[in-house]
Amino acid sequence: MAAGCLAVTSDHADRAVARFEAAPDEQRNLGSERMARLQQVRARLALGQLEGASDALAPVLDIAPAVSLIDLNRDNKAYEWTDIATVRLGTR
């Protein structure tokens, strides 16, 4: 992708993140915000801006520091799940 297109993509992602940050907490969609932030990371990596990509990634890990692995069961016509493990993001 051309550098000009990447710069536009980066600008769009920056504007999206700024709008999420300006919204009241109760109106923020954290999943969508995470996706916008990951677009920032992707654009900055493509532009060779490693420090900028790292800075853009940090809030993603703050939004979702961990995920739960679950066993999902749909018996009795309802979704039921059991937590199996919690995995921290950003660790190996």
Short mmCIF file of N, CA and C in Angstrom, two decimals:
data_model
loop_
_atom_site.label_atom_id
_atom_site.label_comp_id
_atom_site.label_asym_id
_atom_site.label_seq_id
_atom_site.Cartn_x
_atom_site.Cartn_y
_atom_site.Cartn_z
N MET A 1 0.85 -1.17 0.00
CA MET A 1 0.00 0.00 0.00
C MET A 1 0.90 1.23 0.00
N ALA A 2 0.51 2.24 -0.76
CA ALA A 2 1.30 3.46 -0.88
C ALA A 2 1.33 4.22 0.44
N ALA A 3 2.42 4.92 0.67
CA ALA A 3 2.58 5.68 1.92
C ALA A 3 1.46 6.69 2.11
N GLY A 4 0.99 7.31 1.03
CA GLY A 4 -0.10 8.27 1.15
C GLY A 4 -1.38 7.63 1.65
N CYS A 5 -1.67 6.43 1.14
CA CYS A 5 -2.87 5.70 1.59
C CYS A 5 -2.73 5.29 3.05
N LEU A 6 -1.52 4.88 3.43
CA LEU A 6 -1.29 4.50 4.83
C LEU A 6 -1.45 5.69 5.76
N ALA A 7 -1.00 6.85 5.32
CA ALA A 7 -1.14 8.06 6.14
C ALA A 7 -2.62 8.40 6.31
N VAL A 8 -3.41 8.24 5.25
CA VAL A 8 -4.86 8.49 5.34
C VAL A 8 -5.49 7.50 6.29
N THR A 9 -5.11 6.22 6.18
CA THR A 9 -5.64 5.19 7.08
C THR A 9 -5.30 5.52 8.53
N SER A 10 -4.07 5.95 8.75
CA SER A 10 -3.65 6.33 10.09
C SER A 10 -4.46 7.52 10.61
N ASP A 11 -4.68 8.50 9.76
CA ASP A 11 -5.48 9.67 10.15
C ASP A 11 -6.91 9.27 10.50
N HIS A 12 -7.50 8.40 9.71
CA HIS A 12 -8.87 7.94 10.00
C HIS A 12 -8.93 7.21 11.34
N ALA A 13 -7.96 6.35 11.58
CA ALA A 13 -7.92 5.62 12.84
C ALA A 13 -7.72 6.58 14.01
N ASP A 14 -6.86 7.58 13.83
CA ASP A 14 -6.65 8.58 14.88
C ASP A 14 -7.94 9.33 15.22
N ARG A 15 -8.69 9.70 14.18
CA ARG A 15 -9.96 10.42 14.41
C ARG A 15 -10.98 9.52 15.11
N ALA A 16 -11.03 8.25 14.72
CA ALA A 16 -11.96 7.32 15.35
C ALA A 16 -11.63 7.16 16.83
N VAL A 17 -10.35 6.98 17.14
CA VAL A 17 -9.94 6.84 18.54
C VAL A 17 -10.26 8.11 19.32
N ALA A 18 -10.02 9.26 18.73
CA ALA A 18 -10.32 10.53 19.42
C ALA A 18 -11.81 10.63 19.74
N ARG A 19 -12.66 10.16 18.85
CA ARG A 19 -14.11 10.19 19.12
C ARG A 19 -14.48 9.24 20.24
N PHE A 20 -13.88 8.07 20.25
CA PHE A 20 -14.15 7.14 21.37
C PHE A 20 -13.71 7.77 22.68
N GLU A 21 -12.54 8.38 22.70
CA GLU A 21 -12.03 8.98 23.93
C GLU A 21 -12.89 10.14 24.40
N ALA A 22 -13.54 10.84 23.47
CA ALA A 22 -14.37 11.99 23.83
C ALA A 22 -15.75 11.56 24.34
N ALA A 23 -16.15 10.35 24.06
CA ALA A 23 -17.49 9.88 24.46
C ALA A 23 -17.53 9.56 25.95
N PRO A 24 -18.69 9.73 26.57
CA PRO A 24 -18.84 9.33 27.97
C PRO A 24 -18.59 7.82 28.11
N ASP A 25 -18.02 7.42 29.24
CA ASP A 25 -17.67 6.02 29.44
C ASP A 25 -18.83 5.07 29.18
N GLU A 26 -20.03 5.44 29.61
CA GLU A 26 -21.17 4.54 29.46
C GLU A 26 -21.61 4.38 28.00
N GLN A 27 -21.11 5.24 27.11
CA GLN A 27 -21.47 5.15 25.71
C GLN A 27 -20.36 4.57 24.84
N ARG A 28 -19.24 4.26 25.44
CA ARG A 28 -18.11 3.74 24.67
C ARG A 28 -18.28 2.25 24.41
N ASN A 29 -18.07 1.85 23.16
CA ASN A 29 -18.08 0.45 22.78
C ASN A 29 -16.62 0.00 22.77
N LEU A 30 -16.23 -0.72 23.81
CA LEU A 30 -14.81 -1.05 23.97
C LEU A 30 -14.30 -1.98 22.87
N GLY A 31 -15.15 -2.85 22.35
CA GLY A 31 -14.73 -3.72 21.26
C GLY A 31 -14.41 -2.93 20.01
N SER A 32 -15.28 -1.99 19.66
CA SER A 32 -15.04 -1.15 18.48
C SER A 32 -13.85 -0.22 18.70
N GLU A 33 -13.72 0.28 19.91
CA GLU A 33 -12.57 1.14 20.21
C GLU A 33 -11.27 0.36 20.07
N ARG A 34 -11.28 -0.87 20.54
CA ARG A 34 -10.10 -1.72 20.41
C ARG A 34 -9.74 -1.92 18.94
N MET A 35 -10.75 -2.14 18.09
CA MET A 35 -10.50 -2.33 16.66
C MET A 35 -9.90 -1.07 16.03
N ALA A 36 -10.40 0.09 16.41
CA ALA A 36 -9.86 1.35 15.87
C ALA A 36 -8.40 1.52 16.31
N ARG A 37 -8.13 1.19 17.55
CA ARG A 37 -6.75 1.30 18.05
C ARG A 37 -5.82 0.32 17.33
N LEU A 38 -6.33 -0.87 17.04
CA LEU A 38 -5.52 -1.84 16.31
C LEU A 38 -5.26 -1.38 14.88
N GLN A 39 -6.20 -0.63 14.29
CA GLN A 39 -5.95 -0.04 12.98
C GLN A 39 -4.83 0.99 13.07
N GLN A 40 -4.80 1.75 14.17
CA GLN A 40 -3.68 2.68 14.39
C GLN A 40 -2.36 1.91 14.41
N VAL A 41 -2.33 0.83 15.16
CA VAL A 41 -1.11 0.02 15.28
C VAL A 41 -0.69 -0.48 13.90
N ARG A 42 -1.64 -1.03 13.17
CA ARG A 42 -1.34 -1.59 11.85
C ARG A 42 -0.79 -0.53 10.89
N ALA A 43 -1.43 0.64 10.86
CA ALA A 43 -0.97 1.71 9.97
C ALA A 43 0.43 2.18 10.36
N ARG A 44 0.67 2.33 11.65
CA ARG A 44 1.99 2.81 12.09
C ARG A 44 3.08 1.79 11.80
N LEU A 45 2.76 0.51 11.96
CA LEU A 45 3.75 -0.51 11.61
C LEU A 45 4.08 -0.46 10.13
N ALA A 46 3.04 -0.32 9.30
CA ALA A 46 3.26 -0.26 7.85
C ALA A 46 4.06 0.97 7.45
N LEU A 47 3.92 2.05 8.22
CA LEU A 47 4.68 3.27 7.95
C LEU A 47 6.08 3.24 8.58
N GLY A 48 6.40 2.16 9.29
CA GLY A 48 7.70 2.04 9.92
C GLY A 48 7.83 2.82 11.22
N GLN A 49 6.71 3.22 11.80
CA GLN A 49 6.71 3.99 13.04
C GLN A 49 6.56 3.05 14.23
N LEU A 50 7.65 2.37 14.59
CA LEU A 50 7.58 1.33 15.62
C LEU A 50 7.21 1.88 16.99
N GLU A 51 7.76 3.03 17.35
CA GLU A 51 7.44 3.61 18.66
C GLU A 51 5.98 4.04 18.69
N GLY A 52 5.50 4.63 17.59
CA GLY A 52 4.09 5.02 17.51
C GLY A 52 3.16 3.83 17.59
N ALA A 53 3.56 2.71 16.97
CA ALA A 53 2.76 1.49 17.03
C ALA A 53 2.70 0.96 18.46
N SER A 54 3.82 1.00 19.14
CA SER A 54 3.87 0.55 20.54
C SER A 54 2.98 1.43 21.42
N ASP A 55 3.04 2.74 21.21
CA ASP A 55 2.20 3.67 21.98
C ASP A 55 0.72 3.41 21.71
N ALA A 56 0.37 3.10 20.47
CA ALA A 56 -1.03 2.85 20.12
C ALA A 56 -1.52 1.52 20.69
N LEU A 57 -0.62 0.55 20.86
CA LEU A 57 -1.00 -0.77 21.36
C LEU A 57 -1.25 -0.78 22.86
N ALA A 58 -0.55 0.05 23.60
CA ALA A 58 -0.66 0.03 25.06
C ALA A 58 -2.10 0.17 25.56
N PRO A 59 -2.92 1.10 25.05
CA PRO A 59 -4.29 1.19 25.54
C PRO A 59 -5.14 -0.04 25.21
N VAL A 60 -4.81 -0.75 24.15
CA VAL A 60 -5.55 -1.97 23.81
C VAL A 60 -5.38 -2.98 24.93
N LEU A 61 -4.18 -3.12 25.42
CA LEU A 61 -3.92 -4.06 26.50
C LEU A 61 -4.53 -3.59 27.81
N ASP A 62 -4.68 -2.26 27.99
CA ASP A 62 -5.34 -1.74 29.17
C ASP A 62 -6.84 -2.00 29.12
N ILE A 63 -7.43 -1.90 27.93
CA ILE A 63 -8.87 -2.13 27.78
C ILE A 63 -9.21 -3.58 28.10
N ALA A 64 -8.41 -4.49 27.60
CA ALA A 64 -8.66 -5.91 27.82
C ALA A 64 -7.36 -6.57 28.26
N PRO A 65 -7.03 -6.45 29.55
CA PRO A 65 -5.76 -7.02 30.01
C PRO A 65 -5.76 -8.55 30.01
N ALA A 66 -6.95 -9.16 29.93
CA ALA A 66 -7.02 -10.62 29.95
C ALA A 66 -8.30 -11.07 29.27
N VAL A 67 -8.30 -12.31 28.83
CA VAL A 67 -9.51 -12.92 28.27
C VAL A 67 -9.76 -14.21 29.03
N SER A 68 -11.02 -14.59 29.07
CA SER A 68 -11.39 -15.85 29.71
C SER A 68 -11.64 -16.90 28.66
N LEU A 69 -11.08 -18.05 28.87
CA LEU A 69 -11.37 -19.21 28.02
C LEU A 69 -12.53 -19.94 28.67
N ILE A 70 -13.55 -20.25 27.87
CA ILE A 70 -14.75 -20.84 28.44
C ILE A 70 -15.11 -22.14 27.73
N ASP A 71 -15.86 -22.95 28.42
CA ASP A 71 -16.51 -24.13 27.84
C ASP A 71 -17.96 -23.73 27.63
N LEU A 72 -18.37 -23.62 26.36
CA LEU A 72 -19.71 -23.15 26.03
C LEU A 72 -20.62 -24.33 25.78
N ASN A 73 -21.80 -24.29 26.39
CA ASN A 73 -22.77 -25.36 26.28
C ASN A 73 -24.12 -24.74 25.96
N ARG A 74 -24.82 -25.30 24.96
CA ARG A 74 -26.13 -24.75 24.61
C ARG A 74 -27.22 -25.80 24.84
N ASP A 75 -27.14 -26.49 25.92
CA ASP A 75 -28.20 -27.42 26.31
C ASP A 75 -29.35 -26.63 26.91
N ASN A 76 -30.48 -27.24 27.02
CA ASN A 76 -31.67 -26.63 27.64
C ASN A 76 -32.08 -25.33 26.94
N LYS A 77 -31.74 -25.21 25.63
CA LYS A 77 -32.11 -24.04 24.83
C LYS A 77 -31.62 -22.71 25.42
N ALA A 78 -30.51 -22.77 26.10
CA ALA A 78 -29.91 -21.57 26.67
C ALA A 78 -28.39 -21.73 26.64
N TYR A 79 -27.70 -20.60 26.49
CA TYR A 79 -26.24 -20.65 26.54
C TYR A 79 -25.78 -20.68 27.99
N GLU A 80 -24.93 -21.65 28.28
CA GLU A 80 -24.33 -21.75 29.61
C GLU A 80 -22.84 -21.95 29.41
N TRP A 81 -22.04 -21.38 30.28
CA TRP A 81 -20.60 -21.55 30.13
C TRP A 81 -19.94 -21.67 31.49
N THR A 82 -18.77 -22.27 31.41
CA THR A 82 -17.92 -22.45 32.58
C THR A 82 -16.56 -21.87 32.25
N ASP A 83 -16.04 -21.04 33.13
CA ASP A 83 -14.69 -20.51 32.92
C ASP A 83 -13.68 -21.63 33.08
N ILE A 84 -12.79 -21.73 32.12
CA ILE A 84 -11.74 -22.75 32.16
C ILE A 84 -10.44 -22.14 32.65
N ALA A 85 -10.10 -20.96 32.10
CA ALA A 85 -8.84 -20.30 32.45
C ALA A 85 -8.92 -18.83 32.06
N THR A 86 -8.08 -18.02 32.67
CA THR A 86 -7.92 -16.62 32.30
C THR A 86 -6.51 -16.44 31.76
N VAL A 87 -6.42 -15.82 30.59
CA VAL A 87 -5.12 -15.64 29.95
C VAL A 87 -4.87 -14.15 29.84
N ARG A 88 -3.76 -13.69 30.38
CA ARG A 88 -3.38 -12.28 30.28
C ARG A 88 -2.90 -12.00 28.87
N LEU A 89 -3.29 -10.86 28.33
CA LEU A 89 -2.84 -10.44 27.01
C LEU A 89 -1.49 -9.74 27.14
N GLY A 90 -0.70 -9.83 26.11
CA GLY A 90 0.59 -9.17 26.11
C GLY A 90 1.67 -9.92 26.85
N THR A 91 1.39 -11.18 27.20
CA THR A 91 2.41 -12.00 27.87
C THR A 91 2.63 -13.26 27.04
N ARG A 92 3.70 -13.92 27.31
CA ARG A 92 3.99 -15.19 26.61
C ARG A 92 3.98 -16.32 27.58
#
